[in-house]
Amino acid sequence: MDILINVLSGFIVEVGKFVGKCIYPDVENTVHFSSNVENLTKEMERLTKLRDDIKGKVEIAEGEGYKPKPDVIKWIDDVRELENEWETMQENIAAAKTLPYMCCPNCSLLSEVWTQAQNRIQVCIIGVWGAGGIGKTTLVTNLNNELKQIDVSIRSKLSFGVVIWVTVPKPPIDIRKVQAQIVSRLNLKVDNKGSEISIASKIYQRLKQEKSFLVILDDVWEAIDLDHVGVPQLKGSKVVITSRDLGVCNQMKIDTEVNISTLDEDESWHMFIKNAGDVAKQEDIQPLAMDIARECGGLPLAITVIGTSMRGKNRVELWEDALKSLRISTPNNKEVEKKVYNVIKWSFDSLESQDDIELSSEHVRGDIRSCFLYCSLYPAAMSTNDLIHCWWGEGFLGEHDTYEEAYNRGITMIESLKDACLLEEAEKVDYVKMHDVVRDVATWIDKSISHNVKRMSFIGKKIEHLRECPETTTLLLQDYYSLREIPHEFFLSFPALRVLNLSRTGIRALPSSVKNLSQLRALILGYCYELKKLPAIGNLCNLQLLDCDRTWLGGLPEGMDKLTNLRLLNMPLGELKESIDLGVFHKLQRLEMLHLPMIRYRYRVGATSFDEISHLPNLTSLFIYLDRSSISNLKSDHTWMKRLKRFHITVGNTSTRPEVPFNKSTRAICLLGFDIFNNKDSLSSMLQFASDLYLVKCMGLTKFIQNNSFDGLKSLCIKHCSCDFGPSEEGSDDPLPNLEYLYLHHVSNFNSVSDFHQLLGLRFSKLRKLDIHYCHNLTYLFNVGGAFSVPRDLKEISLSFCGRLTELLPQFGSSQTTLISSEIPSVRKLCLVGLLSLKTFGEPWELEELEVNGCYGIRKLPLSIQTSNNIKIIKASPERWWSQLEWDDDKYKSNLQHCVIHNHKQKFSQLML
């Protein structure tokens, strides 16, 4: 068991799932309903016994100093939750037995109850996936042994008539070799010269004779058709596949997936000591040993092989040399190369390369192997945007694609590499990372296949000397803030450069030699805060991407109109000293993405330049600020906006500037600080094509909404505005019929969200999310019981710092003392912060997640025994508030205790945007 808890990391929970949910023999659906219920009851009893058995082993392991992963505890809690569901199910079963049609197991309630129960217990095909060397084969090898350790009273119920192990050959897969291993295990006599179909038929007939069987297909690289092999999918029998690629698992239509993760630092060190021995604990060696263990990055295979290779080595010099070898991505001995590097290299070799596929027509497909090796240039987490831009510049994503197509292909490449466990999700959104050992292997592979330096990376490093490299195509110099100056002739040494990244450096100017980079396709200068001006760039005739995100430039560089191949231009303009020359945008006919965000609120595009932009035939993404004074001069026809897939058009001026993510598919219009109603004609035409509307410090809001209809708007954000409500016309149409998200921040003159219905005619028929913050006149959330009821699709509510809010759902215009079922909120997530006057929620809510922070007047939760089955998380702050809550039943409180999280340092920044 210590292997499961420590060496094999989180798999104990999956073994529990495997045994508890996958291994149990199923009950035939055609059996009488009562018999099914009896069998299901026994299955639940076995599951709880299994839970108790595993829980006991975990407690023993903890006593020996082992640390089980949180998933272990979660699985135990999941069984407890399943028990609770079973209790509820039994009530339905009892009711079902009283019905006149109980003899028919496929009818109505009987069928529903049995299907619900069966779905929770039965799983047929299980996919175990993870990186090479993560321990998949070891896990399934030990599975049968672990089953034998289970309590003898239930062991017989968990066994199979036959267990078949198949080591799947590397692609291209030979079905006969797979069949041969199964035939051998079953002692079948077959004609080796017979067809695959005839052998499959004999395997199928033989396995059907077993009450249950387990087939383990280890190391699957391509999807296998089980019917072609002859493996039937029968109740009570299971198929387990192990693979490095989640895509392969999905192609085989697995019913559940088991992702094997790396070990954490404590587990890695514990495992390393086991393999290296006590020598790793010696005073002069332990620091080096710990560093070596960290270099293994939690990969069990690397820890085992490298730890074992250092066993018995007492000289510090040997440990220092091993650490250095790991850090420079060179295996320190043949054993490491054979058992670690070559294992991971198999994943690389299996990637579909451009040379290995048949190209259809003239459409060039990307080279995923080159994309993978490129990732090794990054020492840590990498932005998906940066990666895709560099791949595009290098030509890995197709030479003739549009940016949109290239970007989509880049995302596909990243997801494929993640599925193959060669890339991982990073903590930061839209970032990925590469496991340290995988990066070492990638660097090792790159060195072995290339003798010329074609790509150079100095990310975050100080450059002492850089020799002339005429064949270099990529130069990555980002994250070096101390880099202030670049020598005048520097770029003359890189005539073949296609990708140049100088983001997050302290450079004040680019040397004029940049104009000699005639092959340059991607120039990335993001977050260069000291860079105010670019040199003439008209000679960069092949430039496709110029990304100066967050760099405060004083204007467009000279020669901009010569960049006729430019596809993406992201150039924030700060202290614009001269107006943009007319005709510049007209020359950029291939431009697909134009982002000219405003810095320091000084620069805006005028009506004439905006008209030029509207004629760009390939434009799909636009991020721009318009001059408020020119809004009346805009053309009234904005049908050209139909071809934009995303846009963020801001009009006006205010000190508050809302942010919209750079690469998200939003169609947003932001109106800042002016009278909307008096500019309604030009604005209404643009808003017909928007999905998101931001209103900040605006006037004329109420009249504007009352007198227009915007079917496309799904999101409305109102900040620092006064709603001068007036009555809406009887029977008028909803002006925002498809609104899904409403955000109100510092909005005055309304007492309830119901006011928007009564006075503006908003019906909120599709509202799913509601955020209200700092609205000091808000006294209640909704007025129910009258003409208005809680929006039926509303799933998420967040309220904060509304000082007069006393109730959420008071009733007006109704004599009812309780809400009818249609008025009980269907909200699943409720967040309440800093609501000092709030004392009651009203009727019980069927929540999944509840957060209450600094709401001291609340003494009772909006839950009951009947409505709390779905609750998963309760975030309660401060802790003393939770302890002072009133309960109808103390047992109820104890049942919810495992859901409670106390966060003493809750941050409200996301509520104060």
CSV table of C-alpha atoms in Angstrom, one decimal, residues 505-850:
chain,number,residue,atom,x,y,z
A,505,THR,CA,13.4,44.3,-21.6
A,506,GLY,CA,14.6,47.8,-20.7
A,507,ILE,CA,15.6,48.9,-24.2
A,508,ARG,CA,15.1,52.6,-25.0
A,509,ALA,CA,15.6,52.2,-28.8
A,510,LEU,CA,16.0,49.6,-31.5
A,511,PRO,CA,19.2,49.9,-33.5
A,512,SER,CA,18.8,51.0,-37.1
A,513,SER,CA,20.3,47.7,-38.2
A,514,VAL,CA,16.9,46.1,-37.6
A,515,LYS,CA,16.0,47.4,-41.1
A,516,ASN,CA,18.3,44.7,-42.5
A,517,LEU,CA,16.2,41.9,-41.3
A,518,SER,CA,14.4,41.3,-44.6
A,519,GLN,CA,13.3,37.8,-43.6
A,520,LEU,CA,11.8,38.9,-40.3
A,521,ARG,CA,8.2,37.7,-39.9
A,522,ALA,CA,7.4,38.3,-36.2
A,523,LEU,CA,8.7,41.3,-34.2
A,524,ILE,CA,7.5,41.1,-30.5
A,525,LEU,CA,8.2,44.1,-28.3
A,526,GLY,CA,5.6,43.7,-25.5
A,527,TYR,CA,6.0,45.5,-22.2
A,528,CYS,CA,9.0,47.5,-23.2
A,529,TYR,CA,8.1,50.5,-21.1
A,530,GLU,CA,11.2,52.6,-21.9
A,531,LEU,CA,10.7,52.2,-25.7
A,532,LYS,CA,9.0,55.3,-27.0
A,533,LYS,CA,9.8,55.2,-30.7
A,534,LEU,CA,10.6,52.7,-33.4
A,535,PRO,CA,13.1,53.3,-36.3
A,536,ALA,CA,12.0,53.2,-39.9
A,537,ILE,CA,10.8,49.7,-40.7
A,538,GLY,CA,9.7,50.0,-44.3
A,539,ASN,CA,12.4,47.4,-45.4
A,540,LEU,CA,10.8,44.6,-43.3
A,541,CYS,CA,8.8,43.6,-46.3
A,542,ASN,CA,8.0,40.1,-45.0
A,543,LEU,CA,6.9,41.2,-41.6
A,544,GLN,CA,3.5,39.6,-40.7
A,545,LEU,CA,3.2,40.3,-37.0
A,546,LEU,CA,4.2,43.4,-35.1
A,547,ASP,CA,3.2,43.1,-31.4
A,548,CYS,CA,4.0,46.0,-29.1
A,549,ASP,CA,1.5,45.0,-26.4
A,550,ARG,CA,1.7,47.5,-23.4
A,551,THR,CA,4.6,49.4,-25.0
A,552,TRP,CA,3.8,53.1,-24.9
A,553,LEU,CA,4.9,54.4,-28.3
A,554,GLY,CA,4.6,58.0,-29.4
A,555,GLY,CA,3.2,57.1,-32.9
A,556,LEU,CA,3.4,54.8,-35.9
A,557,PRO,CA,6.9,54.2,-37.2
A,558,GLU,CA,8.1,55.6,-40.5
A,559,GLY,CA,7.5,53.2,-43.4
A,560,MET,CA,4.4,51.6,-41.8
A,561,ASP,CA,2.5,51.8,-45.1
A,562,LYS,CA,5.2,49.6,-46.8
A,563,LEU,CA,4.4,46.6,-44.6
A,564,THR,CA,1.9,45.1,-47.1
A,565,ASN,CA,2.3,41.6,-45.7
A,566,LEU,CA,1.3,42.6,-42.2
A,567,ARG,CA,-1.5,40.5,-40.7
A,568,LEU,CA,-1.4,41.5,-37.0
A,569,LEU,CA,-0.7,44.9,-35.7
A,570,ASN,CA,-0.9,45.5,-31.9
A,571,MET,CA,0.5,49.0,-31.1
A,572,PRO,CA,-0.7,50.9,-28.0
A,573,LEU,CA,-0.2,54.6,-28.7
A,574,GLY,CA,0.4,56.8,-25.7
A,575,GLU,CA,1.7,60.3,-26.1
A,576,LEU,CA,0.9,60.8,-29.8
A,577,LYS,CA,2.7,63.9,-31.0
A,578,GLU,CA,1.3,63.9,-34.5
A,579,SER,CA,-1.9,62.6,-36.1
A,580,ILE,CA,-1.8,59.4,-38.0
A,581,ASP,CA,-1.2,60.0,-41.7
A,582,LEU,CA,-4.2,59.4,-43.9
A,583,GLY,CA,-3.8,56.4,-46.2
A,584,VAL,CA,-1.7,54.4,-43.8
A,585,PHE,CA,-4.4,51.9,-43.0
A,586,HIS,CA,-5.6,51.8,-46.5
A,587,LYS,CA,-2.3,50.3,-47.6
A,588,LEU,CA,-2.4,47.4,-45.1
A,589,GLN,CA,-4.9,45.4,-47.2
A,590,ARG,CA,-3.8,42.0,-45.6
A,591,LEU,CA,-4.3,43.2,-42.1
A,592,GLU,CA,-6.5,40.8,-40.0
A,593,MET,CA,-6.0,42.0,-36.5
A,594,LEU,CA,-5.7,45.7,-35.6
A,595,HIS,CA,-5.2,46.7,-32.0
A,596,LEU,CA,-4.6,50.3,-31.2
A,597,PRO,CA,-5.5,50.5,-27.5
A,598,MET,CA,-5.2,53.9,-25.7
A,599,ILE,CA,-2.5,54.6,-23.1
A,600,ARG,CA,-2.9,57.6,-20.7
A,601,TYR,CA,-6.2,58.5,-22.3
A,602,ARG,CA,-4.7,60.8,-24.9
A,603,TYR,CA,-4.9,59.1,-28.2
A,604,ARG,CA,-8.1,58.3,-30.2
A,605,VAL,CA,-8.8,57.6,-33.8
A,606,GLY,CA,-10.8,60.2,-35.7
A,607,ALA,CA,-13.7,59.6,-38.0
A,608,THR,CA,-11.6,59.6,-41.2
A,609,SER,CA,-9.1,57.0,-40.0
A,610,PHE,CA,-12.0,54.9,-38.8
A,611,ASP,CA,-13.5,55.0,-42.2
A,612,GLU,CA,-10.2,53.8,-43.7
A,613,ILE,CA,-10.2,50.9,-41.3
A,614,SER,CA,-13.7,49.9,-42.2
A,615,HIS,CA,-12.5,49.2,-45.8
A,616,LEU,CA,-9.9,46.7,-44.8
A,617,PRO,CA,-11.2,43.5,-46.6
A,618,ASN,CA,-9.5,40.9,-44.3
A,619,LEU,CA,-10.0,42.6,-40.9
A,620,THR,CA,-11.5,40.2,-38.3
A,621,SER,CA,-10.3,41.7,-35.0
A,622,LEU,CA,-10.4,45.4,-34.0
A,623,PHE,CA,-9.4,47.0,-30.7
A,624,ILE,CA,-9.7,50.8,-31.0
A,625,TYR,CA,-10.5,54.1,-29.2
A,626,LEU,CA,-12.7,56.6,-31.0
A,627,ASP,CA,-12.7,60.3,-30.4
A,628,ARG,CA,-15.9,61.4,-28.7
A,629,SER,CA,-16.1,64.6,-30.7
A,630,SER,CA,-16.0,62.7,-34.0
A,631,ILE,CA,-18.8,60.2,-33.1
A,632,SER,CA,-21.4,62.4,-34.8
A,633,ASN,CA,-19.3,62.4,-38.0
A,634,LEU,CA,-19.2,58.6,-38.3
A,635,LYS,CA,-21.1,57.1,-41.2
A,636,SER,CA,-24.5,55.7,-40.1
A,637,ASP,CA,-24.0,52.5,-42.0
A,638,HIS,CA,-21.9,50.0,-40.0
A,639,THR,CA,-22.8,46.8,-41.8
A,640,TRP,CA,-19.1,46.2,-42.5
A,641,MET,CA,-18.9,45.2,-38.8
A,642,LYS,CA,-20.6,42.0,-39.6
A,643,ARG,CA,-17.3,40.5,-40.8
A,644,LEU,CA,-15.6,41.2,-37.5
A,645,LYS,CA,-15.3,38.2,-35.3
A,646,ARG,CA,-14.2,40.2,-32.3
A,647,PHE,CA,-14.0,43.9,-31.6
A,648,HIS,CA,-13.6,46.3,-28.6
A,649,ILE,CA,-14.6,49.8,-29.7
A,650,THR,CA,-14.3,52.4,-27.0
A,651,VAL,CA,-15.9,55.8,-27.4
A,652,GLY,CA,-15.4,58.8,-25.1
A,653,ASN,CA,-13.1,59.8,-22.2
A,654,THR,CA,-13.0,58.9,-18.5
A,655,SER,CA,-10.4,58.0,-15.9
A,656,THR,CA,-12.0,54.6,-15.6
A,657,ARG,CA,-10.9,52.2,-18.3
A,658,PRO,CA,-12.4,48.7,-18.3
A,659,GLU,CA,-10.3,45.9,-19.6
A,660,VAL,CA,-11.4,43.3,-22.2
A,661,PRO,CA,-9.0,40.3,-22.8
A,662,PHE,CA,-6.8,40.7,-25.8
A,663,ASN,CA,-7.6,37.5,-27.7
A,664,LYS,CA,-11.1,36.6,-26.5
A,665,SER,CA,-14.0,36.4,-28.8
A,666,THR,CA,-15.9,39.5,-27.5
A,667,ARG,CA,-17.8,42.0,-29.6
A,668,ALA,CA,-17.8,44.8,-27.1
A,669,ILE,CA,-18.6,48.5,-27.2
A,670,CYS,CA,-17.6,50.7,-24.3
A,671,LEU,CA,-19.1,54.1,-23.9
A,672,LEU,CA,-17.3,56.4,-21.6
A,673,GLY,CA,-18.5,59.7,-20.0
A,674,PHE,CA,-21.0,61.3,-22.4
A,675,ASP,CA,-24.7,61.6,-23.1
A,676,ILE,CA,-25.8,58.4,-24.8
A,677,PHE,CA,-29.3,59.4,-25.8
A,678,ASN,CA,-28.2,62.6,-27.7
A,679,ASN,CA,-25.8,60.4,-29.8
A,680,LYS,CA,-28.3,57.6,-30.2
A,681,ASP,CA,-28.4,57.5,-34.0
A,682,SER,CA,-24.7,56.6,-34.7
A,683,LEU,CA,-24.4,54.5,-31.6
A,684,SER,CA,-27.6,52.4,-32.3
A,685,SER,CA,-26.2,51.4,-35.7
A,686,MET,CA,-22.9,50.1,-34.1
A,687,LEU,CA,-24.7,48.4,-31.2
A,688,GLN,CA,-26.7,46.1,-33.5
A,689,PHE,CA,-23.5,44.1,-34.0
A,690,ALA,CA,-22.3,44.0,-30.3
A,691,SER,CA,-22.7,41.2,-27.8
A,692,ASP,CA,-21.2,43.2,-24.8
A,693,LEU,CA,-22.0,46.7,-23.8
A,694,TYR,CA,-20.0,48.7,-21.1
A,695,LEU,CA,-21.4,52.0,-19.9
A,696,VAL,CA,-19.2,54.1,-17.6
A,697,LYS,CA,-20.2,57.5,-16.2
A,698,CYS,CA,-22.8,58.0,-18.9
A,699,MET,CA,-26.1,60.0,-19.0
A,700,GLY,CA,-29.3,59.4,-20.9
A,701,LEU,CA,-29.1,55.6,-20.1
A,702,THR,CA,-32.7,55.0,-19.3
A,703,LYS,CA,-34.1,56.8,-22.4
A,704,PHE,CA,-31.5,55.1,-24.6
A,705,ILE,CA,-32.5,51.6,-23.5
A,706,GLN,CA,-36.3,52.3,-23.6
A,707,ASN,CA,-36.2,53.6,-27.1
A,708,ASN,CA,-34.0,50.8,-28.7
A,709,SER,CA,-34.0,47.1,-29.0
A,710,PHE,CA,-30.7,45.2,-29.1
A,711,ASP,CA,-31.3,41.5,-29.8
A,712,GLY,CA,-27.6,40.7,-30.0
A,713,LEU,CA,-26.6,42.0,-26.5
A,714,LYS,CA,-25.8,39.2,-24.1
A,715,SER,CA,-23.8,41.2,-21.5
A,716,LEU,CA,-24.5,44.6,-20.0
A,717,CYS,CA,-22.0,46.3,-17.6
A,718,ILE,CA,-23.1,49.6,-16.0
A,719,LYS,CA,-20.6,51.5,-13.8
A,720,HIS,CA,-20.9,54.9,-12.0
A,721,CYS,CA,-24.1,55.7,-13.7
A,722,SER,CA,-27.4,57.2,-12.4
A,723,CYS,CA,-30.6,55.4,-13.6
A,724,ASP,CA,-33.2,58.1,-14.1
A,725,PHE,CA,-36.1,55.7,-14.1
A,726,GLY,CA,-39.4,56.5,-15.8
A,727,PRO,CA,-42.3,54.1,-16.4
A,728,SER,CA,-42.1,51.8,-19.5
A,729,GLU,CA,-44.9,51.5,-21.9
A,730,GLU,CA,-47.5,48.8,-21.2
A,731,GLY,CA,-46.9,45.7,-23.2
A,732,SER,CA,-43.7,47.0,-24.9
A,733,ASP,CA,-41.1,44.5,-26.1
A,734,ASP,CA,-38.1,43.6,-24.0
A,735,PRO,CA,-35.3,45.8,-25.3
A,736,LEU,CA,-32.7,43.2,-24.2
A,737,PRO,CA,-34.4,39.9,-24.8
A,738,ASN,CA,-31.2,37.8,-24.9
A,739,LEU,CA,-29.3,39.3,-21.9
A,740,GLU,CA,-27.4,36.6,-20.0
A,741,TYR,CA,-25.1,38.7,-17.7
A,742,LEU,CA,-25.9,41.9,-15.8
A,743,TYR,CA,-23.1,43.8,-14.0
A,744,LEU,CA,-23.9,46.8,-11.8
A,745,HIS,CA,-21.2,48.8,-10.0
A,746,HIS,CA,-21.9,52.1,-8.2
A,747,VAL,CA,-25.3,52.5,-9.9
A,748,SER,CA,-27.6,54.8,-8.0
A,749,ASN,CA,-31.4,55.4,-8.0
A,750,PHE,CA,-32.6,51.9,-8.0
A,751,ASN,CA,-33.9,49.8,-5.1
A,752,SER,CA,-34.2,46.4,-6.7
A,753,VAL,CA,-33.3,44.5,-9.8
A,754,SER,CA,-37.1,44.3,-10.3
A,755,ASP,CA,-37.0,48.1,-11.1
A,756,PHE,CA,-35.4,47.3,-14.4
A,757,HIS,CA,-38.4,45.2,-15.2
A,758,GLN,CA,-41.1,47.6,-14.1
A,759,LEU,CA,-39.5,50.7,-15.5
A,760,LEU,CA,-37.5,49.6,-18.5
A,761,GLY,CA,-39.4,46.5,-19.5
A,762,LEU,CA,-36.5,44.1,-19.1
A,763,ARG,CA,-37.8,40.6,-18.5
A,764,PHE,CA,-34.5,38.8,-17.9
A,765,SER,CA,-35.8,35.7,-19.5
A,766,LYS,CA,-32.3,34.4,-20.3
A,767,LEU,CA,-30.3,36.0,-17.4
A,768,ARG,CA,-27.8,33.5,-16.1
A,769,LYS,CA,-25.4,35.6,-14.0
A,770,LEU,CA,-25.9,38.7,-11.9
A,771,ASP,CA,-23.2,40.9,-10.2
A,772,ILE,CA,-24.1,43.9,-8.1
A,773,HIS,CA,-21.4,45.9,-6.2
A,774,TYR,CA,-21.4,49.2,-4.3
A,775,CYS,CA,-25.0,50.0,-5.2
A,776,HIS,CA,-25.9,51.8,-2.0
A,777,ASN,CA,-29.6,52.3,-2.6
A,778,LEU,CA,-30.3,48.6,-3.2
A,779,THR,CA,-32.6,47.4,-0.4
A,780,TYR,CA,-33.7,44.0,-1.8
A,781,LEU,CA,-32.7,41.8,-4.8
A,782,PHE,CA,-36.0,40.8,-6.4
A,783,ASN,CA,-39.6,41.6,-5.7
A,784,VAL,CA,-41.3,38.2,-5.9
A,785,GLY,CA,-45.0,37.3,-5.6
A,786,GLY,CA,-46.2,40.1,-7.9
A,787,ALA,CA,-45.8,40.6,-11.6
A,788,PHE,CA,-42.1,39.7,-11.4
A,789,SER,CA,-40.5,36.4,-10.4
A,790,VAL,CA,-36.9,35.3,-10.1
A,791,PRO,CA,-35.4,34.7,-13.5
A,792,ARG,CA,-35.7,30.9,-14.1
A,793,ASP,CA,-32.3,30.5,-15.7
A,794,LEU,CA,-30.3,32.5,-13.1
A,795,LYS,CA,-27.5,30.3,-11.9
A,796,GLU,CA,-25.0,32.7,-10.3
A,797,ILE,CA,-25.3,35.8,-8.1
A,798,SER,CA,-22.5,37.9,-6.5
A,799,LEU,CA,-23.4,40.8,-4.2
A,800,SER,CA,-21.0,43.0,-2.3
A,801,PHE,CA,-20.9,46.2,-0.3
A,802,CYS,CA,-24.5,47.2,-0.7
A,803,GLY,CA,-25.1,48.8,2.7
A,804,ARG,CA,-28.9,49.0,2.7
A,805,LEU,CA,-29.6,45.5,1.4
A,806,THR,CA,-31.7,43.8,4.1
A,807,GLU,CA,-33.5,41.0,2.3
A,808,LEU,CA,-32.9,39.1,-0.9
A,809,LEU,CA,-36.4,37.9,-1.8
A,810,PRO,CA,-39.1,39.8,0.1
A,811,GLN,CA,-42.7,39.4,-1.2
A,812,PHE,CA,-44.9,42.2,-2.4
A,813,GLY,CA,-48.3,42.0,-3.9
A,814,SER,CA,-49.0,38.5,-2.6
A,815,SER,CA,-50.7,37.1,0.5
A,816,GLN,CA,-48.6,34.0,0.5
A,817,THR,CA,-46.4,33.3,3.5
A,818,THR,CA,-44.0,31.1,1.6
A,819,LEU,CA,-42.7,31.1,-2.0
A,820,ILE,CA,-44.2,28.7,-4.5
A,821,SER,CA,-41.8,26.3,-6.1
A,822,SER,CA,-41.5,28.4,-9.3
A,823,GLU,CA,-40.2,31.3,-7.2
A,824,ILE,CA,-37.5,29.4,-5.3
A,825,PRO,CA,-34.2,30.4,-7.0
A,826,SER,CA,-32.5,27.9,-9.2
A,827,VAL,CA,-29.2,29.7,-8.4
A,828,ARG,CA,-26.3,27.3,-7.9
A,829,LYS,CA,-23.6,29.7,-6.9
A,830,LEU,CA,-24.2,32.6,-4.4
A,831,CYS,CA,-21.4,35.0,-3.2
A,832,LEU,CA,-22.2,37.6,-0.5
A,833,VAL,CA,-19.5,40.0,0.7
A,834,GLY,CA,-19.6,42.9,3.1
A,835,LEU,CA,-23.4,43.1,3.3
A,836,LEU,CA,-23.7,44.4,6.9
A,837,SER,CA,-27.5,44.9,6.9
A,838,LEU,CA,-28.5,41.6,5.3
A,839,LYS,CA,-30.2,39.3,7.9
A,840,THR,CA,-32.1,36.7,5.9
A,841,PHE,CA,-32.1,34.9,2.6
A,842,GLY,CA,-35.7,33.9,2.5
A,843,GLU,CA,-36.7,30.4,1.5
A,844,PRO,CA,-34.1,27.5,1.2
A,845,TRP,CA,-32.0,27.7,-1.9
A,846,GLU,CA,-30.7,24.6,-3.8
A,847,LEU,CA,-27.1,25.8,-3.9
A,848,GLU,CA,-23.9,24.0,-5.0
A,849,GLU,CA,-21.5,26.8,-3.8
A,850,LEU,CA,-22.0,29.4,-1.2
